[in-house]
Structures are given as C-alpha cells and as structure tokens.
Coordinates of C-alpha atoms in Angstrom, one line a residue:
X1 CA -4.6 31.6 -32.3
X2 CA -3.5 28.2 -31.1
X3 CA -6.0 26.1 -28.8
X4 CA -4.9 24.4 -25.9
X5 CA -5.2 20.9 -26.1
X6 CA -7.5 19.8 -23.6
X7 CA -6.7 17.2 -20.8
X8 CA -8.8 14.5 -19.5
X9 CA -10.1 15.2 -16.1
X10 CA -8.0 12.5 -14.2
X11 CA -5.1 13.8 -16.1
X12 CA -5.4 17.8 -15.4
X13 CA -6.4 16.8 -12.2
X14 CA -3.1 14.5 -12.0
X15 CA -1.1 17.6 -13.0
X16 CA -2.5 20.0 -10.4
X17 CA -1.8 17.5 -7.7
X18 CA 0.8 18.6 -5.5
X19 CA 0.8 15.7 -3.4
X20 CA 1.7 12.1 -3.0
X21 CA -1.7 11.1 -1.9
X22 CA -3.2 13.2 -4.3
X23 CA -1.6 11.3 -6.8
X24 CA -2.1 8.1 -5.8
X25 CA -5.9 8.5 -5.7
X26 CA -5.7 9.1 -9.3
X27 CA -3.9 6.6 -10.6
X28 CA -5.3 4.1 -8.5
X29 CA -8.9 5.2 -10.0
X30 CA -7.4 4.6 -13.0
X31 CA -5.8 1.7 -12.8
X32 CA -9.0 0.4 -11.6
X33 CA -11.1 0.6 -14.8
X34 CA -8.5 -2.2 -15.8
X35 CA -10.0 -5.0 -13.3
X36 CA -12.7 -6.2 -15.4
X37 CA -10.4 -7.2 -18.2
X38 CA -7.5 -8.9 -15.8
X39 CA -7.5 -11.9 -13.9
X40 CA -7.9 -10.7 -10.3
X41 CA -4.9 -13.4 -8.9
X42 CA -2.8 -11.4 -11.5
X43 CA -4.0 -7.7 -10.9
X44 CA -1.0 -6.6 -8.7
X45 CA 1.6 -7.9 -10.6
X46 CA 0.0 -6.0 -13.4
X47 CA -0.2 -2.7 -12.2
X48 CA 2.8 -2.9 -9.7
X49 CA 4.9 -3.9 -12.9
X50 CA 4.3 -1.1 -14.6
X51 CA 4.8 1.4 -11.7
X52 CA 8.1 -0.8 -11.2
X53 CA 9.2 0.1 -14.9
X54 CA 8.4 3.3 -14.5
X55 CA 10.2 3.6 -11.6
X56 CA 13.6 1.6 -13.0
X57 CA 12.9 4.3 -16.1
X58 CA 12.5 7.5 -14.1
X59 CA 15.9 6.1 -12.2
X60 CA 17.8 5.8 -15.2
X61 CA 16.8 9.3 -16.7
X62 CA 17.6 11.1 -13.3
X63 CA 21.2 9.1 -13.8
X64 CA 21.9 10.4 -17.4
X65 CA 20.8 13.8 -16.7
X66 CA 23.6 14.1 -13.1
X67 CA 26.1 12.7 -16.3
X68 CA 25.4 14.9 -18.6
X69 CA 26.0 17.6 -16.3
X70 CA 28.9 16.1 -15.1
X71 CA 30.3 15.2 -18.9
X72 CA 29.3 19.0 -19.8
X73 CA 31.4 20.1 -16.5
X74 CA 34.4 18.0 -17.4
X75 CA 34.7 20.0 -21.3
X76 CA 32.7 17.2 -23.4
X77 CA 31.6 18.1 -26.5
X78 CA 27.6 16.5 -27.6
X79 CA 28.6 14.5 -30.8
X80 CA 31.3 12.6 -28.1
X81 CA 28.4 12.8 -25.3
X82 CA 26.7 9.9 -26.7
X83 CA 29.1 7.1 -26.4
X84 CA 29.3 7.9 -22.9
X85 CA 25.9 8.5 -21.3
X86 CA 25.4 5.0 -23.1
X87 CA 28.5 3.7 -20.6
X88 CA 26.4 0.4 -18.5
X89 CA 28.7 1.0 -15.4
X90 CA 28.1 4.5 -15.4
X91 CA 24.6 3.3 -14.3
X92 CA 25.2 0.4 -12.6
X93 CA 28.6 1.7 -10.3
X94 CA 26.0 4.5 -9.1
X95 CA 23.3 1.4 -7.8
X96 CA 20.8 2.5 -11.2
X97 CA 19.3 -0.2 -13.1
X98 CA 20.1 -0.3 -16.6
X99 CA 17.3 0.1 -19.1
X100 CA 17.9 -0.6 -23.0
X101 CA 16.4 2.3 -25.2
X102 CA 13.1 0.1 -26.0
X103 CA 12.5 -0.3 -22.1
X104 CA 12.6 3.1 -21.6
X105 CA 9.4 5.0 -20.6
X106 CA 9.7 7.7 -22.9
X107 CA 10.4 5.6 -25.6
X108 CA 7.0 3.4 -25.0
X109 CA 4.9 5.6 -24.7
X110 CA 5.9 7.4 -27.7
X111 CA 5.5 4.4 -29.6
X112 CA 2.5 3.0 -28.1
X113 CA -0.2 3.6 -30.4
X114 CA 1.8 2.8 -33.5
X115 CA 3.5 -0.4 -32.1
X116 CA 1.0 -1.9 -29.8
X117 CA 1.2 -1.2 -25.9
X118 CA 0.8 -4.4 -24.9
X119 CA 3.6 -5.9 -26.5
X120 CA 6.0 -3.0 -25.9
X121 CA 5.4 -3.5 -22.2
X122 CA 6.2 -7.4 -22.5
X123 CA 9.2 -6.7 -24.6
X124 CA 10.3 -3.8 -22.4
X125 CA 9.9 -6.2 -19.1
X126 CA 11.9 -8.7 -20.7
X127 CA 14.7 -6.4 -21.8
X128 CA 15.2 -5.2 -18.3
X129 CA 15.3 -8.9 -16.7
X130 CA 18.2 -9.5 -19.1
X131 CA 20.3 -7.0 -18.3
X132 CA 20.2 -7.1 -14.7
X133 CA 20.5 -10.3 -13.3
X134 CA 18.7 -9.6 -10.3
X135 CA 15.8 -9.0 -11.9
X136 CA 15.7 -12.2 -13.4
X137 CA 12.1 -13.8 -13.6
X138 CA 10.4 -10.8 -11.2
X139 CA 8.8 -8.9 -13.8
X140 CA 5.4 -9.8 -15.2
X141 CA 4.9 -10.5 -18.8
X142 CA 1.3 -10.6 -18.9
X143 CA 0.4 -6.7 -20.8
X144 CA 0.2 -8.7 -24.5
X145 CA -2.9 -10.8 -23.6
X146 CA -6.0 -11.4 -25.0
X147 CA -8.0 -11.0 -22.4
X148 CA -6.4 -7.5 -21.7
X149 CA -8.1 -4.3 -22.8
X150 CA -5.5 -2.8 -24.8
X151 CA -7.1 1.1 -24.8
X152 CA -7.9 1.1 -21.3
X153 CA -3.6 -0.2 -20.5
X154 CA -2.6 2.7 -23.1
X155 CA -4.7 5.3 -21.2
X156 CA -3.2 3.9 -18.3
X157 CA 0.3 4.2 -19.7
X158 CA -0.7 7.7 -20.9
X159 CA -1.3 9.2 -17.1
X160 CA 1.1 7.5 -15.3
X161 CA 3.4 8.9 -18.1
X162 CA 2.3 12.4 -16.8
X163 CA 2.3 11.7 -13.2
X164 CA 4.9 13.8 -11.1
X165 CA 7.2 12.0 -9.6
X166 CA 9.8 14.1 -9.2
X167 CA 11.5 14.4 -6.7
X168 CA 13.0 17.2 -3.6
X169 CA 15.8 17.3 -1.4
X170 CA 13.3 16.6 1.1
X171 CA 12.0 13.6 -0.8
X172 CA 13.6 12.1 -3.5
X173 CA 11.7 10.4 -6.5
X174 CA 13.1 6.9 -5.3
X175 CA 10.3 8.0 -1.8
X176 CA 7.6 9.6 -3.6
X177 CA 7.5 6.1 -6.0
X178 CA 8.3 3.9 -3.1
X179 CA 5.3 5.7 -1.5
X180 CA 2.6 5.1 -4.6
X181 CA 3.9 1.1 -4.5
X182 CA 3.0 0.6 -0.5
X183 CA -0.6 2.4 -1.1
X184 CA -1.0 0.0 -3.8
X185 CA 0.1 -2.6 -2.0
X186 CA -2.8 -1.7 1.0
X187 CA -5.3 -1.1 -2.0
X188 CA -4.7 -4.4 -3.0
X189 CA -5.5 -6.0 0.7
X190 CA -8.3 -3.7 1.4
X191 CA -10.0 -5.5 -2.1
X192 CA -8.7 -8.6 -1.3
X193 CA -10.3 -9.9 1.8
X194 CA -8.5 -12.7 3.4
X195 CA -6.1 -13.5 0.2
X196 CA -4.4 -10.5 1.2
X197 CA -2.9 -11.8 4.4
X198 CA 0.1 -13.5 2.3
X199 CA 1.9 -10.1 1.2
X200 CA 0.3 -7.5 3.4
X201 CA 1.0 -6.8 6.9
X202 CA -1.0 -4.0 8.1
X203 CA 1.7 -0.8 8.3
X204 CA 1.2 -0.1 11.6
X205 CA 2.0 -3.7 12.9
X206 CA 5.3 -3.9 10.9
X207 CA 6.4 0.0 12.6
X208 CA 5.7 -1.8 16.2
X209 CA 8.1 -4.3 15.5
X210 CA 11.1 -2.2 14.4
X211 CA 10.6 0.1 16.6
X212 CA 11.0 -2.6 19.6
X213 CA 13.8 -4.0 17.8
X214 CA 15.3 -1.4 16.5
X215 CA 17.3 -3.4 13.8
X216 CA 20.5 -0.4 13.3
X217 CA 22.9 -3.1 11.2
X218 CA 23.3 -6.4 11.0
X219 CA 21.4 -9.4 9.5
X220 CA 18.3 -8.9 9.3
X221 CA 15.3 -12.1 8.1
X222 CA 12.0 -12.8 7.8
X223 CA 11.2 -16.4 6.7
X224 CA 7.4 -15.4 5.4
X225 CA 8.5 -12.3 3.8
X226 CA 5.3 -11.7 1.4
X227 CA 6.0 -8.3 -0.4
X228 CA 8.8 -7.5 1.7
X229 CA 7.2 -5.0 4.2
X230 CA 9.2 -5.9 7.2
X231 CA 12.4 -4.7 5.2
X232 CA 11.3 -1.6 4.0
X233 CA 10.3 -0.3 6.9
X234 CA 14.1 -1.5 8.6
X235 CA 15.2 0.7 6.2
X236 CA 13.0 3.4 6.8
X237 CA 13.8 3.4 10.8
X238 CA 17.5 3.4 10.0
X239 CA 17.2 6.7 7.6
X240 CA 14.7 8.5 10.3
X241 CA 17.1 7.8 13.1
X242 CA 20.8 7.9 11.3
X243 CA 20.3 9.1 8.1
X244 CA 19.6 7.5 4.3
X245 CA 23.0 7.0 3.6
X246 CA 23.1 3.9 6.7
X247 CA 20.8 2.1 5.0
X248 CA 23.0 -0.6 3.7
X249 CA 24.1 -0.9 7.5
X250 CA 21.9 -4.2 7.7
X251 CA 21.5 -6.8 5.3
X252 CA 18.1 -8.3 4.3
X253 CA 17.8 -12.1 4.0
X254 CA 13.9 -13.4 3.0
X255 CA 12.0 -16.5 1.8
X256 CA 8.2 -16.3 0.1
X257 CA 6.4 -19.7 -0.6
X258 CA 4.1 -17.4 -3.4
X259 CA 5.6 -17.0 -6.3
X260 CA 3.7 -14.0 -7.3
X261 CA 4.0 -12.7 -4.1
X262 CA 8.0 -13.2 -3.8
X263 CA 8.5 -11.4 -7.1
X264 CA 6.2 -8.4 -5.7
X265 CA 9.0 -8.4 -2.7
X266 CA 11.9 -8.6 -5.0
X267 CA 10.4 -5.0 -6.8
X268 CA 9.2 -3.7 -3.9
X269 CA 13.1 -4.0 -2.1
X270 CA 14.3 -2.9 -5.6
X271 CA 12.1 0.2 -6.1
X272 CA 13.1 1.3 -2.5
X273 CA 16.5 0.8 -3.3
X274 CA 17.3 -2.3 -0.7
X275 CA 19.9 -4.6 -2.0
X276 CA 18.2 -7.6 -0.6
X277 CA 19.0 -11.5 -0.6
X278 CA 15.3 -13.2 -1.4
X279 CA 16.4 -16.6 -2.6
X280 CA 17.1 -17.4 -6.0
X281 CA 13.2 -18.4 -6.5
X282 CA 10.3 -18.9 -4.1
X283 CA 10.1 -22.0 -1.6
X284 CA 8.4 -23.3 1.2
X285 CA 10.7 -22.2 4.2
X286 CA 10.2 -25.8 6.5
X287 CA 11.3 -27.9 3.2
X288 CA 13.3 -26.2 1.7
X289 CA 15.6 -23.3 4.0
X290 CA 17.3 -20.9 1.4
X291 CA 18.9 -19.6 3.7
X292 CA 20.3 -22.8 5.8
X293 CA 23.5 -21.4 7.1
X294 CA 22.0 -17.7 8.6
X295 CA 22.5 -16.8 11.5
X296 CA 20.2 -13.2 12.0
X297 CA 20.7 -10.7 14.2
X298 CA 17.0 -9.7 13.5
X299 CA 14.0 -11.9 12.8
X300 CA 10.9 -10.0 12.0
X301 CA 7.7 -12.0 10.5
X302 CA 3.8 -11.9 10.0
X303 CA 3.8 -16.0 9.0
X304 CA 0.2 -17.9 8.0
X305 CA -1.6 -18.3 11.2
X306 CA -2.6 -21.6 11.9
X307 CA -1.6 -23.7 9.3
X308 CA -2.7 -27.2 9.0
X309 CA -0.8 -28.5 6.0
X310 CA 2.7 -27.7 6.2
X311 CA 6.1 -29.9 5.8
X312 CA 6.6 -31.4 8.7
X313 CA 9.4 -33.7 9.9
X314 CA 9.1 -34.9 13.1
X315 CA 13.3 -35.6 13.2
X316 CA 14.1 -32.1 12.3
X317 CA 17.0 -30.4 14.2
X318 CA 15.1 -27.2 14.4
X319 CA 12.5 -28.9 16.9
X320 CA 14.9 -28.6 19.9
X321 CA 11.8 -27.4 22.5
X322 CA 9.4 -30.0 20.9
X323 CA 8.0 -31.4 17.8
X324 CA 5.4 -29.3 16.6
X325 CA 2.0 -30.7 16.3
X326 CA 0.6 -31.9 12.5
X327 CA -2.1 -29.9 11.9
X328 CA -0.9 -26.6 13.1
X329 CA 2.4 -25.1 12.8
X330 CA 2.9 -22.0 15.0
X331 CA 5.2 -23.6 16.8
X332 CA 6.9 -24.7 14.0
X333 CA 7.4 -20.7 13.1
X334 CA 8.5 -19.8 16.6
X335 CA 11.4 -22.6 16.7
X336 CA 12.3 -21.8 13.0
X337 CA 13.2 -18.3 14.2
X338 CA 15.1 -19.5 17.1
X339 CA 17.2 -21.8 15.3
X340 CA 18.0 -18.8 12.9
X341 CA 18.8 -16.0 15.8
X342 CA 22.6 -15.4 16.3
X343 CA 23.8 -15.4 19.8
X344 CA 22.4 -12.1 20.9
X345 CA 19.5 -12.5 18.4
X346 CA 16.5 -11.1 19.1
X347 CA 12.4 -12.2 16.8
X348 CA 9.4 -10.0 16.4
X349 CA 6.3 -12.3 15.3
X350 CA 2.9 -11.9 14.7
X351 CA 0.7 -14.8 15.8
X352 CA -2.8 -15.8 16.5
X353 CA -3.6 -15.2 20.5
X354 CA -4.3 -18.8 20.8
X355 CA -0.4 -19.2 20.6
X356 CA -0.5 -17.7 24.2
X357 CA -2.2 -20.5 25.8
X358 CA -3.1 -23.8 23.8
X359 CA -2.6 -26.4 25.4
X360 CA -3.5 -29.0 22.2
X361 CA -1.3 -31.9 20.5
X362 CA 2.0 -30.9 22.6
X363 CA 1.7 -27.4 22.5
X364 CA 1.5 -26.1 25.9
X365 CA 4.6 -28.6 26.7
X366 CA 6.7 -26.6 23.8
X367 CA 5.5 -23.4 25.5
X368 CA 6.7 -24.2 28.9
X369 CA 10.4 -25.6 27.4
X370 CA 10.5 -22.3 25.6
X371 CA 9.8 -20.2 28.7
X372 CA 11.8 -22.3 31.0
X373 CA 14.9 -21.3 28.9
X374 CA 14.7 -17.7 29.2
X375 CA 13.5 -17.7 25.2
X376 CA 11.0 -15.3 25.5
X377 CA 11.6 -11.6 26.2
X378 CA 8.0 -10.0 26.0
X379 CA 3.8 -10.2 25.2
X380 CA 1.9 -7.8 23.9
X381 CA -1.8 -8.4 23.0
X382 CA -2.7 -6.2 19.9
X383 CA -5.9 -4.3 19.8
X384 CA -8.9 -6.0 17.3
X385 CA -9.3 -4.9 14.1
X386 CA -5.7 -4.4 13.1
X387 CA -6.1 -6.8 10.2
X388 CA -8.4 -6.1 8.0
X389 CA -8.0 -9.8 5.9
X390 CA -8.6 -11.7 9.2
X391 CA -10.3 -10.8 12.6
X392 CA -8.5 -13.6 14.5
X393 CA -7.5 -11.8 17.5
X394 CA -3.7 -11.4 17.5
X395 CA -0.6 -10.9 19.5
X396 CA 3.4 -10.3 19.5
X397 CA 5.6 -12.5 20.5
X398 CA 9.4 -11.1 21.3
X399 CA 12.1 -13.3 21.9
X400 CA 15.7 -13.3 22.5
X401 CA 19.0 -15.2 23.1
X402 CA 20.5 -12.9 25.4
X403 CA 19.0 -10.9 28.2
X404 CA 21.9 -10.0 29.9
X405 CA 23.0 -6.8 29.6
X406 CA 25.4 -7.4 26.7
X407 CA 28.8 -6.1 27.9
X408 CA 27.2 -2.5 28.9
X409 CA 26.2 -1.8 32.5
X410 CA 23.4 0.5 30.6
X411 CA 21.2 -2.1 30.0
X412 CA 18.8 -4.2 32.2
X413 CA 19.7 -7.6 33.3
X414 CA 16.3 -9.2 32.6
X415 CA 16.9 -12.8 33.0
X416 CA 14.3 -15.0 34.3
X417 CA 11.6 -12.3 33.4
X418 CA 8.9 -11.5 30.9
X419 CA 7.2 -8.1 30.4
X420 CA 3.5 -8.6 29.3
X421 CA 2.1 -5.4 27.6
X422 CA -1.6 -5.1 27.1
X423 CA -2.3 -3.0 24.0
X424 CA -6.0 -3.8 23.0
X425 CA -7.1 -0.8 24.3
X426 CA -5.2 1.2 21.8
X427 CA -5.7 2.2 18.7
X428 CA -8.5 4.4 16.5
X429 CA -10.6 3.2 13.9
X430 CA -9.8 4.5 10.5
X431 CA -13.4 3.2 8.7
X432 CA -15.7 0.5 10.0
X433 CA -13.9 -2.1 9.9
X434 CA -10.1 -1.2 10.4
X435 CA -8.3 -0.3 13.2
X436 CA -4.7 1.4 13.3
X437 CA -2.4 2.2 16.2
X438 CA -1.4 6.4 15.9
X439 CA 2.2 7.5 16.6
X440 CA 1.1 7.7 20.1
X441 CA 0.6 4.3 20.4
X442 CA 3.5 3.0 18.9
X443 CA 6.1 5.2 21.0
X444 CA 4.3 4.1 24.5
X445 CA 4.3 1.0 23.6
X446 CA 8.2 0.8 22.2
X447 CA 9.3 2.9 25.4
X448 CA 7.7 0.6 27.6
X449 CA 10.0 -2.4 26.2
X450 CA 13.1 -0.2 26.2
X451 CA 12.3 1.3 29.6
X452 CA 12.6 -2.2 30.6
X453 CA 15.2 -3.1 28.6
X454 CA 17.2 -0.5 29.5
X455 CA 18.3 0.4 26.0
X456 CA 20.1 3.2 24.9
X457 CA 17.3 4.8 23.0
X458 CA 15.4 4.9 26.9
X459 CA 18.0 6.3 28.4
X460 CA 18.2 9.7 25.6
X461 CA 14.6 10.0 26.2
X462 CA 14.8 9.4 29.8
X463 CA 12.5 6.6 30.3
X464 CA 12.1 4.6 33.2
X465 CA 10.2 1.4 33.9
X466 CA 7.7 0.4 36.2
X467 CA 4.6 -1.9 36.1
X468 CA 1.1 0.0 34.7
X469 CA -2.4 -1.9 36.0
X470 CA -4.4 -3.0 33.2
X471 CA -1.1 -2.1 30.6
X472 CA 2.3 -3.9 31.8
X473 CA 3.8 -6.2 34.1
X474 CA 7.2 -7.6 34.9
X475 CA 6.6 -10.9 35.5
X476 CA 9.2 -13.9 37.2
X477 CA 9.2 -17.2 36.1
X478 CA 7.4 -18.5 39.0
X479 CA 4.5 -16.4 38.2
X480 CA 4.3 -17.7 35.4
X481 CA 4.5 -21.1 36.2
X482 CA 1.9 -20.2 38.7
X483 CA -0.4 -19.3 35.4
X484 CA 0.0 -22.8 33.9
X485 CA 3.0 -20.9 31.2
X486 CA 0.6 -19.0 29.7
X487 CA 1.4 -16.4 28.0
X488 CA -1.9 -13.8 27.9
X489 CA -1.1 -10.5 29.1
X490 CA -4.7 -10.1 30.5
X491 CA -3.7 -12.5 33.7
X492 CA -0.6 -10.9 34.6
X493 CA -1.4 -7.1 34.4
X494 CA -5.0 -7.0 36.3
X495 CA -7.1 -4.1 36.0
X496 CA -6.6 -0.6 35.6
X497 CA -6.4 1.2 39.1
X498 CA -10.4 2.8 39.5
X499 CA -9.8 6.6 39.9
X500 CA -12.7 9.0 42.2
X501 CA -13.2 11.2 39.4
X502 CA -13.9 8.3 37.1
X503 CA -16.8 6.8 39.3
X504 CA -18.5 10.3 38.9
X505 CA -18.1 10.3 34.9
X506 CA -19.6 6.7 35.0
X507 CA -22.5 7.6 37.0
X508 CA -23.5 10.3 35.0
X509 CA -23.3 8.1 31.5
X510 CA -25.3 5.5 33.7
X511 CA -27.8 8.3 34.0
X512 CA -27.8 9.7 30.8
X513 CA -28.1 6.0 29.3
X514 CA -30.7 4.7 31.7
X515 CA -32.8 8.6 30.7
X516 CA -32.6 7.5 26.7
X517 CA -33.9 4.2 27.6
X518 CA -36.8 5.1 29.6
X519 CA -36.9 7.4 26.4
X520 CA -37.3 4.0 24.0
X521 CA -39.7 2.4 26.5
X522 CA -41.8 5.1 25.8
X523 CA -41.8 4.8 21.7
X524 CA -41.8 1.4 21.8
X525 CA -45.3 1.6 23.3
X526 CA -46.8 4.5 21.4
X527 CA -45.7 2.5 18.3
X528 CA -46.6 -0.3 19.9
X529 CA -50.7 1.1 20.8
X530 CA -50.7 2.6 16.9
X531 CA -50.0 -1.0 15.3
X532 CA -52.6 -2.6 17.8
X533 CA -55.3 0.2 16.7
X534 CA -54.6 -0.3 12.9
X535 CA -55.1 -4.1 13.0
X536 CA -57.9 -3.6 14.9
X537 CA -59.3 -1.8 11.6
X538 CA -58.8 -4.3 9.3
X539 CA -62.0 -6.7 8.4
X540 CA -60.8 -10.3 8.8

C-alpha cells in the first residue's frame, strides 16, 4: 500500500488555506527564517523578487494554457502546438511578460536541488530583464551569494511553489498576488522603524487621498513615488467604481530618489498590471525632473518630511510663491507640485503639521502667497498614530488650479474659500502603536470635501454641505488672514457643540473615576502602613 508523502507543517497548512491572508501569514513566516542570513537594506528586494518571478511565471502559464485552448479550438494538432505556444507576441500582444523556459517557475524548482537555487534564480532574473525591456535593471540578482543560506532559499522556493494563487472570476491571480506583495510591503515597514517611511505609506492615508481626488483618467504623478502605492490604489478606485477594464484610463508618471526602492515600484506597478512611466532610473526629483515637460491632472505624494539637505537653487522657475528655505524643503514639495498641475489640476500631500503654521526662514511669507492665490482647496489634520515609522503629527494638504465650477453648473464655485476638516478624532487602533481610519472614516471624510465641492459623486449620494463644530469649516480668505494664514484646522472649526445628555454621561465617569481613586488612596496607605511596620522590624 502506498504511503503518503508527508508535508511539512507550513506547507499542509499552506494547502488547506483557503484565504489570501491565510496565505500570506505563511509565507511571510517563512520567508522570515531567511533574515539572519540577508543583509537587512536588501531583505525586500529579496523576497519581493521572488514573489515578482513568480508572479511574471504564474502570468505566463495562465497565458499558454487560454492558447492552448484556443489553438485546440481552432483544429491544431500537438506536434504543431509547440511552435506556437512558443509565439513571443502571443504573450506580449495579450500585456504577459515573456519568460524563457529557464525563468520559468516550474522549471526552477524542478531543477533546484540538482543545479543550485541560488544561481537558477540569478540566471532566471536576468533572463527576464532581457527580454522585456521594461524590466531592465528592476530585478535583484542577489539569491547566488555567499552570505545567503542556500537550504533555507530552496525551502522557500519549495512553498511558495505550492502556494495557491489561483485565481476566480471574483479575483483573478493578478489580485490575489498583488495582494501578498502590499502585505509584504507593510511587513517590511512594521520591521523597519523609521527606514520604512521612503516606500510605505500607510494604506489608509493613500485610500483618503484618491478618494478626495478621485483620479477617473488622465495624468496621474507622484514625484516621491517610493514603492508605488499612490498608483495602485488609482487603479484600484477606478476598477471599484467603473470596472477593471478602465484602468488604463489614467496614466501613471513617478520619480524615486532610492534606487532599491524605485525598482520595488517598478514590480509592484508591473505585478498589478499598471503600465507606468517611472523614469528610466531613479533620481533626485529637485535636480534632476524626469519628467520636466508634465503637466498632471493628479498629483498625489507622501514626500520626506522635513528635509534639511536637498538640491536647492535659489533661481529656480519652480519657486514662483517664494524661494524655499535651506534647511527644510516642504515648501519646496508643495511648489514642485504646483508647477506640475495642469490647468484644472488638483495635489493630495502628506506633510508634517508644522507646514500649517511655520513661520521660519520665509515660510509663512510662501504660505500667505500661496493662499492669497486661491492655491489651496482644503486642510485636514490626520488623527496620531497613522504612521507607524514616524509619530510626527501630520496633515493633508489639497490644492487646486481651478475652483470654479469647471463648465458644469453642478459644481460649487469655491473661490476665495478653504474647507478645514479636523479628522484627529478618527480613527481605531489596530495594536499599540498604530492607528488606521475604518471605511467609515474615509467616506465622511471624502463626502465632506465633495459635499462642498459639489461633485458629481455628492450629488448620486445626495450629499450636502454645511459646517460641523469641532469637524469642518468653510472658511473666506479674510478669516484667514485674520488667523495670521495659518492653516491648522483646530482654529477655524472650534469646539464640538456640548449636548444635555452628554453632561450627564460625563458626570457619572467623573463619579465613577473620582470612586476608583478614593479606591487607590485607600491601598496606597494599607501598603503604605505594611512597609512602615516591616522596616520597623529590621535591626539597624
């Protein structure tokens, strides 16, 4: 009687999973036994490479299979079958990768204890950088190392070789492997601290920001790109609210200063299928613009808060509203954008609060020429805790070219007005240390801006505006030149409105508190009598 060969645990478990979480858990315990033996500034690249290969692999098979079919359909016999499910633009016309035979996943891990793993993976990555041009210097090369442990990375090859990432209707396998590359991609910044704030902007802060701006088609740019967040979920809005196949109805335009972090962008828009323009390599965006001729009908950006060295030349066109200051270049970020929105453009940014109200090294004077022409659209303060690589407090900014209401009487004519939203209520913690804003959050805080916007979206849900204490205002420009041009919402929304019912609920917690500390008084001094009567037994 035949035995069945037993699995290890991570793998049976692996094959019982029936979800994508499920199956990220697992292979991001064991991808974690490989730590040790790989330089931690190269970890990602390492195991996002090979779920990238695997992905460009599991692509090409799912492609060859829908020809088969198709040849089989069309009367072709199998000894002529060959020649043409080895056709390149048979893979290439249908937006697949192409993967040579030793690049294939089956293929390595087939061979992988007989050829070397290591060195099939560096061969494999190279194969598929040249023959697709796009891919071109993104893939790592780094699996045929010394300092890697070759039986951990074949036992590593191994599960992810038996992960299920098939796909449904529902979900196709391009989602479920999109999917397993963002969790990684929050693993990573969870381990990483502070060195995780140049790829990784927490998920929920990215959803705010398309959902304001609802980017439907056009140009779309973000000039600190990182791993390409921002993009990916563009995409995603456009497929939840018009279906996958408008996807390519905006066009993605990035620039990453980190090299390893702009070829983590370039396979995370690849392995979510987003035909996007990063640059031909990585480069500082203030000295080098790869993109010096865009004009974007979406800017969307998380860029370094704060930054003290950066290229700055005081005689540089972009500085219409004032030369930034030397050793800090938010402002630097904000006219960047502004220079690269089209005529109706409108900018999401992330920014520390101080943004909202320095005053230091010309700052406040750039502020004040920004709001003076009608630049800025809206404020919202984000809730603490958001970020889990920095606890800098930290806000949005939202500007725009146009607030007029752009050749429809539907929208709002907001000129001369900012709305200020103040969102650091919101939010739930997830652990002790992070923070995320739910669904809930995210749609008041969107239909508050296209309630006041008047947008299209507000008028299907039937969503009106009107000023919330303690949440939003509507503010003029003399108010806020009243306020000295700053920009924190606190000052402009005031306090929320005190309710009878509420003064009640407070006076009982009053009680109950002020009954628990009576309660600790009262401990205090037992404990308090039984330390003075032991030291009083003890010969001195």
């Amino acid at each position: 009687m035949a035995t069945a060969t037993k699995k290890p645990a991570d793998q049976a478990e692996l094959f019982s999973a029936s979800t994508a979480k499920e199956i990220q858990a697992i292979l991001w315990k064991a991808a974690d036994k490989l730590r040790g033996s790989i330089d931690a500034a190269q970890y990602k690249e390492f195991v996002l490479g090979l779920i990238f290969l695997k992905y460009v692999s599991d692509a090409f098979d799912e492609r060859r299979s829908e020809l088969a079919a198709e040849l089989a359909d069309d009367g072709i016999t199998e000894d002529r079958m060959d020649d043409f499910l080895e056709d390149r633009d048979e893979y290439t016309g249908a937006h697949v990768f192409w993967v040579p035979e030793t690049a294939r996943w089956s293929w390595i891990a087939a061979n992988a204890k007989s050829q070397g793993v290591g060195k099939l993976l560096d061969d494999a990555m190279d194969a598929v950088m040249t023959e697709n041009a796009s891919l071109r210097g993104v893939l790592p090369k780094i699996f045929n190392r010394d300092n890697v442990d070759q039986k951990r990375l074949a036992e590593l090859v191994d599960l992810i070789s038996d992960a299920r990432f098939g796909g449904s209707e529902e979900k196709p396998a391009q989602d479920v492997l999109g999917e397993v590359y963002e969790y990684f991609l929050g693993n990573f910044a969870r381990a990483e601290g502070k060195r995780a704030g140049e790829f990784y902007t927490p998920r929920c802060v990215v959803q705010l920001i398309v959902e304001i701006l609802e980017p439907y088609e056009g140009r779309v740019y973000d000039p600190a790109c990182g791993s390409g967040g921002m993009f990916v979920q563009a995409a995603k809005f456009i497929e939840a609210h018009r279906g996958r196949g408008h996807k390519a109805d905006i066009s993605v335009y990035g620039q990453e200063l980190n090299e390893r972090t702009w070829r983590l962008g370039k396979m995370n828009l690849a392995i979510h299928g987003i035909d996007g323009n990063l640059g031909p390599r990585w480069g500082d965006t203030f000295a080098d613009d790869k993109h010096p001729d865009l004009k974007a009908d979406f800017i969307m950006a998380n860029p370094p808060f704060n930054i003290k060295d950066w290229a700055r030349d005081e005689n540089d066109s972009r500085w219409r509203y004032g030369v930034p200051p030397r050793n800090n270049a938010n402002y630097a970020w904000i006219q960047h954008m502004l220079s690269k929105l089209g005529e109706k453009g409108t900018a999401g940014i992330v920014l520390a609060n101080g943004s909202m109200s320095s005053q230091q090294n010309g700052e406040g004077e750039i502020r004040q020429a920004l709001i003076e022409a009608d630049m800025v659209a809206c404020m919202v303060a984000l809730p603490p805790q958001l970020f889990r690589t920095a606890q800098i407090p930290t806000c949005l900014w939202f500007l725009s070219k146009d607030k007029t209401p752009q050749g429809t009487k539907h929208l709002s004519d907001r000129r001369g007005e900012i709305l200020f939203i103040d969102a650091r209520g919101m939010g739930e913690m997830v652990d002790r240390t992070e923070r995320v804003l739910t669904g809930a959050d995210l749609a008041k805080i969107a239909g508050t801006y296209h309630a006041w916007r008047g947008t299209p979206s507000a008028r299907e849900e039937g969503l009106t505006y009107a000023d919330e204490p303690g949440y939003c205002f509507s503010a003029g420009l003399e108010r806020v030149r009243e306020h000295g041009y700053v920009l924190t919402p606190g000052r402009y929304v005031g306090a929320l409105e005190a309710k009878e019912e509420d003064a009640d609920a407070v006076a009982e917690r009053i009680a109950t508190l002020t009954d628990e500390l009576y309660g600790l008084f009262d401990k205090s001094a037992a404990l308090e009598r039984m330390v003075r009567e032991q030291l009083g037994r003890v010969d001195v």
